[in-house]
Amino acid sequence: MAIGLTLFAACGVEPPASPPSAAAPGTTTVLTTLPQPSSASGAPSSSAPQPPPSTGRPKTGKVVVLDPGHNGGNAGRPGEINKQVPAGRGKTKPCNTTGTSTNSGYAEHAFTWDVSQRISEALSAKGIRVILTRQNDNGVGPCVNERAAIGNDAAADAVVSIHADGSNSAGAHGFHIAYSAPPLNAQQGEPSAKLATALRDGLRAGGFPTSTYLGSNGLAPRSDLAGLNLSTRPAALVECGNMRNADEAAAMASEEGRQQYAASIAKAIEDYLAA
């Protein structure tokens, strides 16, 4: 994809055959059966059944949790995804949302699922164990607090949420990386800031411009994103670009564009883990 092309982001499954600790490095584990975070006591959750908690990390290699934003079945279950769940900092918010789409109807949930699959393949090939927060693109949820719990329970070395934005502001384009600020724990401090910076640098190196309308220099400290607020692991959220921008929408809807996003993000995660 040419560097001049503008690109960005906003915003019944079976459990694994063996517990996460038994998976070999370089494999992908999909967790859509989710543990209940302790902060969510008594709160509503998605319809996904709950798995046993993780029993540990692999003896070798790194663990990355990829969180593809939204889900294809969310629109059909408004009552479920609109239930309030803990969002950190004493707040609550809806379990999940439907996400945005391009003007031609290409959905954010489909984009995030495809890109996350590509990132997973690239990282697994490097011997990194990857856990996905959902198994497919036709389910409901998981809730935002459950997604955070997956990364926490896996003791992930990095948690990266993949999204795309839907701004109608004139000329709005570019990517930005969100991270929790002010931090609520040590992992939300320097480790998360370093992860966000690595992702910013990786996307910029891949030819993607930084956002013209959100954040500063491609970075956006946020206090309102539940998945980041509830994380006890290094975590960041990638808003790959604006799906309402014609150039970025075309890139996101193309296989070539999604591959370039994935390759840039995967390389950035590798660089962070190697630092």
Short mmCIF file of N, CA and C in Angstrom, two decimals, residues 89 94 234:
data_model
loop_
_atom_site.label_atom_id
_atom_site.label_comp_id
_atom_site.label_asym_id
_atom_site.label_seq_id
_atom_site.Cartn_x
_atom_site.Cartn_y
_atom_site.Cartn_z
N ARG A 89 -12.46 2.98 37.50
CA ARG A 89 -12.55 4.34 38.04
C ARG A 89 -13.94 4.63 38.62
N PRO A 94 -21.89 0.23 28.90
CA PRO A 94 -22.50 -0.94 28.27
C PRO A 94 -21.50 -2.07 28.06
N PRO A 234 0.34 -4.80 30.67
CA PRO A 234 0.58 -3.73 29.69
C PRO A 234 -0.47 -3.81 28.59
#
